[in-house]
CSV table of C-alpha atoms in Angstrom, one decimal:
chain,number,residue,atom,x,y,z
D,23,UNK,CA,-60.5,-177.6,-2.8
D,24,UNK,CA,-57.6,-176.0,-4.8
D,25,UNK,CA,-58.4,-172.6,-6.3
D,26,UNK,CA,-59.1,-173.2,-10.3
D,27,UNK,CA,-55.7,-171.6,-11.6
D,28,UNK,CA,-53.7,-173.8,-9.1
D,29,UNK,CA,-51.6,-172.6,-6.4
D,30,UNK,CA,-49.0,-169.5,-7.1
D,31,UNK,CA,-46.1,-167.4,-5.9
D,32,UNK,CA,-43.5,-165.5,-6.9
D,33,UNK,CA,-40.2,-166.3,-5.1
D,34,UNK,CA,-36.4,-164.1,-4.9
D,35,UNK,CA,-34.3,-166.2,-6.6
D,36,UNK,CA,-31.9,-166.6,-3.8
D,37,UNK,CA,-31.7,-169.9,-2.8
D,38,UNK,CA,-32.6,-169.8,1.2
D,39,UNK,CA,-35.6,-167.1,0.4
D,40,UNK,CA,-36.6,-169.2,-2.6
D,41,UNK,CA,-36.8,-172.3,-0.9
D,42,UNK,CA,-38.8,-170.9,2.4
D,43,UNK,CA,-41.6,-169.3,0.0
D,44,UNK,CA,-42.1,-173.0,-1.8
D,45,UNK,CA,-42.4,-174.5,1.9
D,46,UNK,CA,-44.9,-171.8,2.3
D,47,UNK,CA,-47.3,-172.6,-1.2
D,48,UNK,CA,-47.1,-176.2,0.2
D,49,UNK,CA,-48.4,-175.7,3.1
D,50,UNK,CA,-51.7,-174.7,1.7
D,51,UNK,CA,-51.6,-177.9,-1.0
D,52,UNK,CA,-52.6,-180.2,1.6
D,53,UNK,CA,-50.6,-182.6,0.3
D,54,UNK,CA,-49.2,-186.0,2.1
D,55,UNK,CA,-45.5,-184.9,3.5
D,56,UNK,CA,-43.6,-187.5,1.4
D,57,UNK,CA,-45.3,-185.7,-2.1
D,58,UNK,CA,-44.6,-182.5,-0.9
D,59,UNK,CA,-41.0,-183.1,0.1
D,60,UNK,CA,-40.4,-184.1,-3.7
D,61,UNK,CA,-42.3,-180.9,-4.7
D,62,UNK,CA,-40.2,-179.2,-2.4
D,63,UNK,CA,-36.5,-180.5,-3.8
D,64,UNK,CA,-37.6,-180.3,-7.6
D,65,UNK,CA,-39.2,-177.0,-7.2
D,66,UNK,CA,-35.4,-175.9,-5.6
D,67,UNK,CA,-33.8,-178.3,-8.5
D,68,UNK,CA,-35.2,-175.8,-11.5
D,69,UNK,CA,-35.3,-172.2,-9.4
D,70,UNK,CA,-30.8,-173.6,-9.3
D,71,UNK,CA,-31.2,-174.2,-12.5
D,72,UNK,CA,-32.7,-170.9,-13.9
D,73,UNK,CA,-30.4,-168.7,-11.5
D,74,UNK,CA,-28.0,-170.6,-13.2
D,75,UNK,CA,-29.0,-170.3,-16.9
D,76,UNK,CA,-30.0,-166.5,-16.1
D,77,UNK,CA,-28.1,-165.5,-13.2
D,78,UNK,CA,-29.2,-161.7,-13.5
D,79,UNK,CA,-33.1,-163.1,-12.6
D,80,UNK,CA,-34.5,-161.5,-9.3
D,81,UNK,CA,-37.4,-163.5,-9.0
D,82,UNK,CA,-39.1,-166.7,-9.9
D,83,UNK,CA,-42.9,-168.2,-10.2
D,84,UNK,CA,-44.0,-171.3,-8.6
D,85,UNK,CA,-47.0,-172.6,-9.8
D,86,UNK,CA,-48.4,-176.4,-8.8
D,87,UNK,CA,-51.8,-177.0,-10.9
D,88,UNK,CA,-54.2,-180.0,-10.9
D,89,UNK,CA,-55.4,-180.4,-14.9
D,90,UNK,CA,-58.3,-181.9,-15.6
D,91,UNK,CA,-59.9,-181.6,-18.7
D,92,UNK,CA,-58.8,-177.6,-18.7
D,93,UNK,CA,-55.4,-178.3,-20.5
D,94,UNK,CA,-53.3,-176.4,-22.9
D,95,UNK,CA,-53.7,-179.0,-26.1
D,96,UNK,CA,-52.7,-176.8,-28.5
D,97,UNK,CA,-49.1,-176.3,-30.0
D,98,UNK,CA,-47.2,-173.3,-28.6
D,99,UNK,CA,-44.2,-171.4,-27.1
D,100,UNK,CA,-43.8,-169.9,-24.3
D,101,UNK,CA,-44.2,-165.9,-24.3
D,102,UNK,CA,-41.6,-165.6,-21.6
D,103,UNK,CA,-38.1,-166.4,-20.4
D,104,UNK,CA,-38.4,-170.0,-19.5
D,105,UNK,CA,-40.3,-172.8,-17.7
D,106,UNK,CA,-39.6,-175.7,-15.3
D,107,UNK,CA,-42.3,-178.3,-15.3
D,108,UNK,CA,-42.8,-181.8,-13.9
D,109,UNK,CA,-46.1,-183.8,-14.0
D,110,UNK,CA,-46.3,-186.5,-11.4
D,111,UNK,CA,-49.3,-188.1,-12.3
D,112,UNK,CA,-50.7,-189.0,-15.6
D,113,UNK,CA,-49.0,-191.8,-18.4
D,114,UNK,CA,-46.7,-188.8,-20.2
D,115,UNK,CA,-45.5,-185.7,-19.3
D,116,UNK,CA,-45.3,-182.5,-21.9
D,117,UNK,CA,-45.2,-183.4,-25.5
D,118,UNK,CA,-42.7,-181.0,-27.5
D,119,UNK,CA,-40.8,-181.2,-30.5
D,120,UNK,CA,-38.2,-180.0,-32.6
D,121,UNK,CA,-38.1,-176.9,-34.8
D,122,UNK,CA,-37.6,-178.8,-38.0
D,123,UNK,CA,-41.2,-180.5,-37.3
D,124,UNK,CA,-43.2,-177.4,-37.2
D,125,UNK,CA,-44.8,-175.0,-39.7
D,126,UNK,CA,-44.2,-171.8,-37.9
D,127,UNK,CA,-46.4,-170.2,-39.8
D,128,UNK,CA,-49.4,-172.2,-39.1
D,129,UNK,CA,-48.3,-172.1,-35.5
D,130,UNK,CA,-48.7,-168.3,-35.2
D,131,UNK,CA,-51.4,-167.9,-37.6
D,132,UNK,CA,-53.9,-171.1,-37.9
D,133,UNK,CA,-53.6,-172.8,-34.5
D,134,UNK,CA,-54.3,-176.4,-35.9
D,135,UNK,CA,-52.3,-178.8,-34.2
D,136,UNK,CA,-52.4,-180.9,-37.5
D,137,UNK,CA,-51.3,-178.3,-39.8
D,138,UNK,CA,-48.9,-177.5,-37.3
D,139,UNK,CA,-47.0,-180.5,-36.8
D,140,UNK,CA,-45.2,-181.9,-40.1
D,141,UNK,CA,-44.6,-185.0,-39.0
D,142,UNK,CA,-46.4,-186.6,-35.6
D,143,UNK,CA,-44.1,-189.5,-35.2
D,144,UNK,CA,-41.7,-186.9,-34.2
D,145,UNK,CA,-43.2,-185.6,-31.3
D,146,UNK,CA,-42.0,-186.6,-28.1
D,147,UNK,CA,-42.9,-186.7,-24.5
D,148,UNK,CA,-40.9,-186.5,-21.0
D,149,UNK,CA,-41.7,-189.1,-18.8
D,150,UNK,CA,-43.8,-188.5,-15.5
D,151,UNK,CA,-41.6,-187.3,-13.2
D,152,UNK,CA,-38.7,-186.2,-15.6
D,153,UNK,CA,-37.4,-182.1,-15.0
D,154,UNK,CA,-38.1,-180.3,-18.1
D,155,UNK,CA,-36.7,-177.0,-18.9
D,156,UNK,CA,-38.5,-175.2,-21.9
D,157,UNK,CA,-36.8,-172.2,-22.9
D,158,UNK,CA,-39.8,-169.4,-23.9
D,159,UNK,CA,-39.7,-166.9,-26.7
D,160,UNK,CA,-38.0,-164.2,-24.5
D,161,UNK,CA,-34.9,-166.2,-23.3
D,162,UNK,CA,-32.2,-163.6,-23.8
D,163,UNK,CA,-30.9,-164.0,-27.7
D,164,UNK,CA,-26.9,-163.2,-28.6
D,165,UNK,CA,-26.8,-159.6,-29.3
D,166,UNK,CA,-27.7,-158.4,-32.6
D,167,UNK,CA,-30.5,-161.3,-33.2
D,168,UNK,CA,-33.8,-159.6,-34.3
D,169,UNK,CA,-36.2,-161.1,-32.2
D,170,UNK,CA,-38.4,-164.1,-33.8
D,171,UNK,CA,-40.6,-167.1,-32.4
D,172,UNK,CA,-38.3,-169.2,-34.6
D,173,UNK,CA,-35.2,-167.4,-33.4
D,174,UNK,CA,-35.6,-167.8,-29.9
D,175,UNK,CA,-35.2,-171.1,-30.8
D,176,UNK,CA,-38.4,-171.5,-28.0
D,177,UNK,CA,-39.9,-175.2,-27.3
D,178,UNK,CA,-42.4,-175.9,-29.2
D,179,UNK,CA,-44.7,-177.8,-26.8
D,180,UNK,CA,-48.0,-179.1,-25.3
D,181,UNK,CA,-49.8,-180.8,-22.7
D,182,UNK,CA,-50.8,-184.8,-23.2
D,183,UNK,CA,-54.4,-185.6,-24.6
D,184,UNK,CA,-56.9,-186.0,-21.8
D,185,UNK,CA,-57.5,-189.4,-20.3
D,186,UNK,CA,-60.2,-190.9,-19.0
D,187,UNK,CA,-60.9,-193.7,-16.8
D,188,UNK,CA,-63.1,-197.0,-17.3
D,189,UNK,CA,-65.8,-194.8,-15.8
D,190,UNK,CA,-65.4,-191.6,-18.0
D,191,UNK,CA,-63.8,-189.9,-15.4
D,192,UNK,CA,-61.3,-187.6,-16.8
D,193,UNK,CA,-57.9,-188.2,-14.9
D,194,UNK,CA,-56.3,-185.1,-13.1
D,195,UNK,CA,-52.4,-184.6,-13.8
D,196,UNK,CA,-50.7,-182.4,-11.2
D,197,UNK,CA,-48.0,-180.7,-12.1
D,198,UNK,CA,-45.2,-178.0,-10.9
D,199,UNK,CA,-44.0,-175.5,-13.0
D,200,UNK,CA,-41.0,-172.7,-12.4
C-alpha cells in the first residue's frame, strides 16, 4: 500500500545523482519493470528540461501519486517555480487553459471553477502520457516585473473530473510530477 501523499524525494539536479535517487523512489513503487523504466526516462526527460529552463536550480522533487477521488479539481497556479507532470492512466491528463479565459480575480478570491473560467470550450487537456511543463507563479520574471499571479504568466490548471467505473468504483490516475 502506497503512503496517502504518494511517493517523494528531492533529487540534485545533476543528471547521474538525479537519475540514481528516481531508481531509488522506484524501487519502493512496486511497480512492473517495464512501467517503471518509463517512469524512470520521463522522470530524467523533465529534471533535463528544468536544469535547462533554470540552470541555477540545485535540486528537484519527484513525486509519483495514485489519485483517486482526492484530486485537485479546482482552478489554480502553481505557488512555485514549475512543474513536470504526466498521468499514465486515466482518459485525459491536466486540463489548463489560457490566461485570456480566466477571471483572475475570481481565481484568487471566489474559487468557483465556473466563475472562473470565461469560456469552458476553451479548456484543454494533455493527453495521457503527454510531458507537461507548467510554469508556477515563482518562475523567475525579467527584472523589474512586480510580481503578480497574472504576471508570472503561471498555467492556469487542474486535474480531470473523477471517473467511475460501471461498478461505481472511482478510477485511480497515477501520475509523476517534477
Amino acid at each position: 500500500r502506497w503512503p496517502e501523499r504518494g511517493l517523494t524525494c528531492t533529487a540534485p539536479s545533476e543528471a547521474s545523482r538525479f537519475s540514481a535517487a528516481v531508481v531509488e523512489l522506484l524501487s519502493g513503487a512496486g511497480l512492473p519493470d517495464p512501467i517503471s523504466r518509463q517512469l524512470h526516462e520521463d522522470a530524467c526527460a523533465l529534471g533535463r528540461a528544468w536544469k535547462a529552463l533554470c540552470p541555477a536550480v540545485r535540486q528537484l522533487s519527484v513525486k509519483l501519486e495514485l489519485f483517486g477521488e482526492n484530486v485537485c479539481s479546482r482552478w489554480h497556479c502553481d505557488n512555485f517555480v514549475g512543474r513536470g507532470i504526466v498521468s499514465y492512466t486515466g482518459v485525459v491528463g491536466t486540463e489548463y487553459t489560457r490566461k485570456g479565459n480566466v477571471d483572475f480575480w475570481e481565481l484568487q478570491h471566489c474559487g468557483n471553477n465556473k466563475c472562473i473560467i470565461r469560456d469552458p470550450k476553451l479548456v484543454e487537456s494533455v493527453a495521457v502520457g503527454d510531458l507537461l511543463l507548467i510554469k508556477g507563479t515563482r518562475f523567475p520574471l525579467p527584472h523589474g516585473t512586480a510580481r503578480s499571479i497574472k504576471a508570472s504568466n503561471a498555467l492556469v490548471h487542474k486535474s480531470p473530473e473523477v471517473r467511475f467505473d460501471q461498478q461505481g468504483g472511482v478510477q485511480n490516475r497515477l501520475a509523476l510530477k517534477v
